[in-house]
PDB file of C-alpha atoms in Angstrom:
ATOM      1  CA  UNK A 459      50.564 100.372 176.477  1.00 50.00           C
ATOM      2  CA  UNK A 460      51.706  99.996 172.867  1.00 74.00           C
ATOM      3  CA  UNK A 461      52.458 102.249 170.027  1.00 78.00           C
ATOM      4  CA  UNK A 462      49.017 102.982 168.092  1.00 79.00           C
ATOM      5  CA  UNK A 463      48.069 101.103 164.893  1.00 82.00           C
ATOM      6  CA  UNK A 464      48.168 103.102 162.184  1.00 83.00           C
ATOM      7  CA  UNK A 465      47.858 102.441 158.161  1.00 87.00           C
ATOM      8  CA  UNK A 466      49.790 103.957 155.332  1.00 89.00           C
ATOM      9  CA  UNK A 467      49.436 107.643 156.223  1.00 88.00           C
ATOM     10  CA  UNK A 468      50.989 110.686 154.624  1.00 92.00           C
ATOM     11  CA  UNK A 469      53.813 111.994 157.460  1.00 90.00           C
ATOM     12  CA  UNK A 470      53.125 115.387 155.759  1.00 91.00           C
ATOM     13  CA  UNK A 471      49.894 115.370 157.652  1.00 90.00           C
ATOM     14  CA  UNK A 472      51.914 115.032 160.895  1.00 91.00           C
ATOM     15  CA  UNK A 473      53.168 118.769 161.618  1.00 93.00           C
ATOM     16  CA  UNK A 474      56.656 119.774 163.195  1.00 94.00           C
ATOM     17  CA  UNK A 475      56.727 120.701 166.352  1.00 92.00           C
ATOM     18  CA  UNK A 476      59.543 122.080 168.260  1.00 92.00           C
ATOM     19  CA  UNK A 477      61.837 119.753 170.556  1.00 85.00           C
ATOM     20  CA  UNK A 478      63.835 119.958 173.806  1.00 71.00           C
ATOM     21  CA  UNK A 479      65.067 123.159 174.493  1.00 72.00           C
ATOM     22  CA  UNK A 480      62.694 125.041 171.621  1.00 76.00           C
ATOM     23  CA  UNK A 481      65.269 125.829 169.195  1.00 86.00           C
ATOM     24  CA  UNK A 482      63.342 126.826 166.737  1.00 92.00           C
ATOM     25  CA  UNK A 483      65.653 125.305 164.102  1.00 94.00           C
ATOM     26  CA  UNK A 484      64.810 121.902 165.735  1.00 95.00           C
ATOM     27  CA  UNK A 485      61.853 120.001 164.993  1.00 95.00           C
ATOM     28  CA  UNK A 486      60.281 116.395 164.982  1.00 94.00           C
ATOM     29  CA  UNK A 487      57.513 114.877 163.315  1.00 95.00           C
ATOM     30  CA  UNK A 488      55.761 112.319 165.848  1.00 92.00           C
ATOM     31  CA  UNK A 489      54.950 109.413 163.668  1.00 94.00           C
ATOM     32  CA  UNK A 490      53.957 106.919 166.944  1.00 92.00           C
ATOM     33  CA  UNK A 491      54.509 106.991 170.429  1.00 89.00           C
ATOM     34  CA  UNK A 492      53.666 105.342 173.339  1.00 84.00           C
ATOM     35  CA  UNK A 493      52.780 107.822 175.802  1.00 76.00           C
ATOM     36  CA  UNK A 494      53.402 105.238 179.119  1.00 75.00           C
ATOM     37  CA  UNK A 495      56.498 104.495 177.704  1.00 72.00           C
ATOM     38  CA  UNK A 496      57.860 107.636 176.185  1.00 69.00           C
ATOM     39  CA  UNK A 497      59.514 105.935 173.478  1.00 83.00           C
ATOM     40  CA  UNK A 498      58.428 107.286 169.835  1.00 89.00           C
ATOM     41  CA  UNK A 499      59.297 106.795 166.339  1.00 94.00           C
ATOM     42  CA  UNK A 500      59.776 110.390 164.682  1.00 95.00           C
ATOM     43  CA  UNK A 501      61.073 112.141 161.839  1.00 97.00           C
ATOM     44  CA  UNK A 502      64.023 114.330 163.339  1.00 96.00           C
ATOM     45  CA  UNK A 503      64.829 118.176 161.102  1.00 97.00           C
ATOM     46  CA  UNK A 504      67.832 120.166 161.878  1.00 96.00           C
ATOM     47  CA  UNK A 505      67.470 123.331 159.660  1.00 97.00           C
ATOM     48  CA  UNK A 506      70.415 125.014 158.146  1.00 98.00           C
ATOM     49  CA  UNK A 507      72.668 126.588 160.719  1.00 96.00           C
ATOM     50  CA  UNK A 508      71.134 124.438 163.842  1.00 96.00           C
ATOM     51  CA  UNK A 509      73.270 123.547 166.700  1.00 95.00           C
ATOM     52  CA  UNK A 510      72.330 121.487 169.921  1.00 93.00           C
ATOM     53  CA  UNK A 511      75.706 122.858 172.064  1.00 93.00           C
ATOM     54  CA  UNK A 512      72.675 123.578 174.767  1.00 90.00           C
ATOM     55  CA  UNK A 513      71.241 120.392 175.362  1.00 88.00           C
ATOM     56  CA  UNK A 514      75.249 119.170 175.820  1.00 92.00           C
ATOM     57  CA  UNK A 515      75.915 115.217 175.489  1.00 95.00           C
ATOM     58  CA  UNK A 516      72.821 112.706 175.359  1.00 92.00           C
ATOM     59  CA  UNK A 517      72.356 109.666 176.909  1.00 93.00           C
ATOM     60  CA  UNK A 518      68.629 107.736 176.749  1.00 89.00           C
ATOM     61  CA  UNK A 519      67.780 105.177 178.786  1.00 90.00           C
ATOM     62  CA  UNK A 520      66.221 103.350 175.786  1.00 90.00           C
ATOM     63  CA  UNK A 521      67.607 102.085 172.743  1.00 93.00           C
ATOM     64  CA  UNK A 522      68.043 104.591 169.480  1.00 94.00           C
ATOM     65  CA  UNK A 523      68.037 103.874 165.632  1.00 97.00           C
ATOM     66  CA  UNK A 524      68.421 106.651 163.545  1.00 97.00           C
ATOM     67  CA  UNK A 525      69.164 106.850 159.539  1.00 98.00           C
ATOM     68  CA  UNK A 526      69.777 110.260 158.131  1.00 98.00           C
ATOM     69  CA  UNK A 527      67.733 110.563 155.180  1.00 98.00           C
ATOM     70  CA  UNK A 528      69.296 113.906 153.668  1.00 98.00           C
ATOM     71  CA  UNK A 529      71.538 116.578 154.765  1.00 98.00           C
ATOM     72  CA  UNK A 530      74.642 116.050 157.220  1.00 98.00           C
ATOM     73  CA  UNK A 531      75.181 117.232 160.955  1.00 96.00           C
ATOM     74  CA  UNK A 532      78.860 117.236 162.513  1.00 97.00           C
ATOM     75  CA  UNK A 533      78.979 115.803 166.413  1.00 96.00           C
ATOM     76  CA  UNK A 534      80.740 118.195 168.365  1.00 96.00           C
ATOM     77  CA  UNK A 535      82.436 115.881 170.914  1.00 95.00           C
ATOM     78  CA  UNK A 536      83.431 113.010 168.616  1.00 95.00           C
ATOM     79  CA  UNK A 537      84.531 116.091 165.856  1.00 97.00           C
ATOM     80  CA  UNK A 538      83.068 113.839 162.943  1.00 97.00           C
ATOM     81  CA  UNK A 539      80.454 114.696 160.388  1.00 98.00           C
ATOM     82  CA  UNK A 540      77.650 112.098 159.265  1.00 98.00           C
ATOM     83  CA  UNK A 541      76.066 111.822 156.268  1.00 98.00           C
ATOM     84  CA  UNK A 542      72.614 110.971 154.217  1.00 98.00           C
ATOM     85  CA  UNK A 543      73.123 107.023 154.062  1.00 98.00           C
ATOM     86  CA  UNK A 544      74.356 106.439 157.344  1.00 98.00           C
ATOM     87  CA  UNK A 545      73.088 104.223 160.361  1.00 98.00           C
ATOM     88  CA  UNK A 546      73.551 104.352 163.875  1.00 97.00           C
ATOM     89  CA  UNK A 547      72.230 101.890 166.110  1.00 97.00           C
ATOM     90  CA  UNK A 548      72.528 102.880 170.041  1.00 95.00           C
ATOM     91  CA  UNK A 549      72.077 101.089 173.532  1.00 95.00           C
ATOM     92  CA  UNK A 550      70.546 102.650 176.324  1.00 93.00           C
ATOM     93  CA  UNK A 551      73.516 104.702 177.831  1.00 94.00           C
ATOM     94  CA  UNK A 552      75.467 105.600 174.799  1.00 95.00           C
ATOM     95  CA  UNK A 553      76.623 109.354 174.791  1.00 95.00           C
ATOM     96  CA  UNK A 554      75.679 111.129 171.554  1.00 95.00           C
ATOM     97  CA  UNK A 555      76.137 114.761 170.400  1.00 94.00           C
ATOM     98  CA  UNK A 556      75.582 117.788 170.730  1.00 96.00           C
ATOM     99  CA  UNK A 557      75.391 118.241 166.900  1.00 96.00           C
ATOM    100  CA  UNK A 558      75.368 121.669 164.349  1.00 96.00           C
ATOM    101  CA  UNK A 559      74.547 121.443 160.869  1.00 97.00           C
ATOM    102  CA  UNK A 560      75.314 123.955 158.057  1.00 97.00           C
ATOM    103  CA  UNK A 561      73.007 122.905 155.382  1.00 97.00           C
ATOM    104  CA  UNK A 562      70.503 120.746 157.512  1.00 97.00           C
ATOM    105  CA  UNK A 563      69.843 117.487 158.053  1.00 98.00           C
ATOM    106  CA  UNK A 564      66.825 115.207 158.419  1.00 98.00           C
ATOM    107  CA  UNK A 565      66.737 111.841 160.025  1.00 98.00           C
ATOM    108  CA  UNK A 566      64.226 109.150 160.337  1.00 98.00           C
ATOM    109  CA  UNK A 567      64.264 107.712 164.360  1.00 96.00           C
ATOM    110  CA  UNK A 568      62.882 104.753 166.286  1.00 94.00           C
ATOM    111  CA  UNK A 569      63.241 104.605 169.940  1.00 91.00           C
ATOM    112  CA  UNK A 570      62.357 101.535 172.293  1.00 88.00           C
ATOM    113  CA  UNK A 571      62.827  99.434 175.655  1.00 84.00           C
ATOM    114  CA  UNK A 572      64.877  96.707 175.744  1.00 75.00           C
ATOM    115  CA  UNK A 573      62.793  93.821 177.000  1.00 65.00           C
ATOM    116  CA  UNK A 574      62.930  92.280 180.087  1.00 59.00           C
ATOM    117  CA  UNK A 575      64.983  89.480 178.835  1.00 53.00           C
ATOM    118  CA  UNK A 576      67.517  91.381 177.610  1.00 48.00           C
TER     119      UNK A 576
END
């Protein structure tokens, strides 16, 4: 199974919902997924004050792009902040986080496999 097709669409009709953990000062807007897969592209809010200290270091076992669109969050373990602007590209494995924000931050994310080939 495949990501749905899907036409110019308004991501303000998509709601927030709440992500791992349910802080309630994280939440993601599902653009596309693929349920067999469980890889999604998504629209990614920290709100003022959030911090992810709970769900400790991630690691995926699929690959991660994510642009920050506005705002800034600070990773904890690599003691660096991150800006609107910036790009990070990362293979399955790569530890990320936890993050806290003070003024928020929004992010646009795509997540897939790596194919067989790779």
């Amino acid at each position: 199974m495949s990501k749905p097709e899907i036409e110019f669409t308004p991501v303000t009709n998509i709601e927030y919902t709440l992500c791992l953990g349910d802080n309630p000062l994280i939440k993601e807007r599902i653009l596309a997924t693929d349920p067999v897969g469980g890889v999604a592209t998504r629209i990614l809010r920290y709100e003022p004050g959030a911090d992810s200290t709970e769900l400790g270091v991630q690691k995926h076992d699929f690959w991660e792009e994510v642009y920050i669109i506005e705002g800034s969050f600070h990773d904890l373990t690599l003691d660096k902040t991150f800006v609107a602007g910036e790009f990070a590209c990362r293979p399955p494995g790569m530890p990320h986080g936890p993050w806290r924000t003070d003024e928020g931050v929004t992010t646009y994310e795509v997540r897939y496999h790596a194919r067989a080939e790779d």
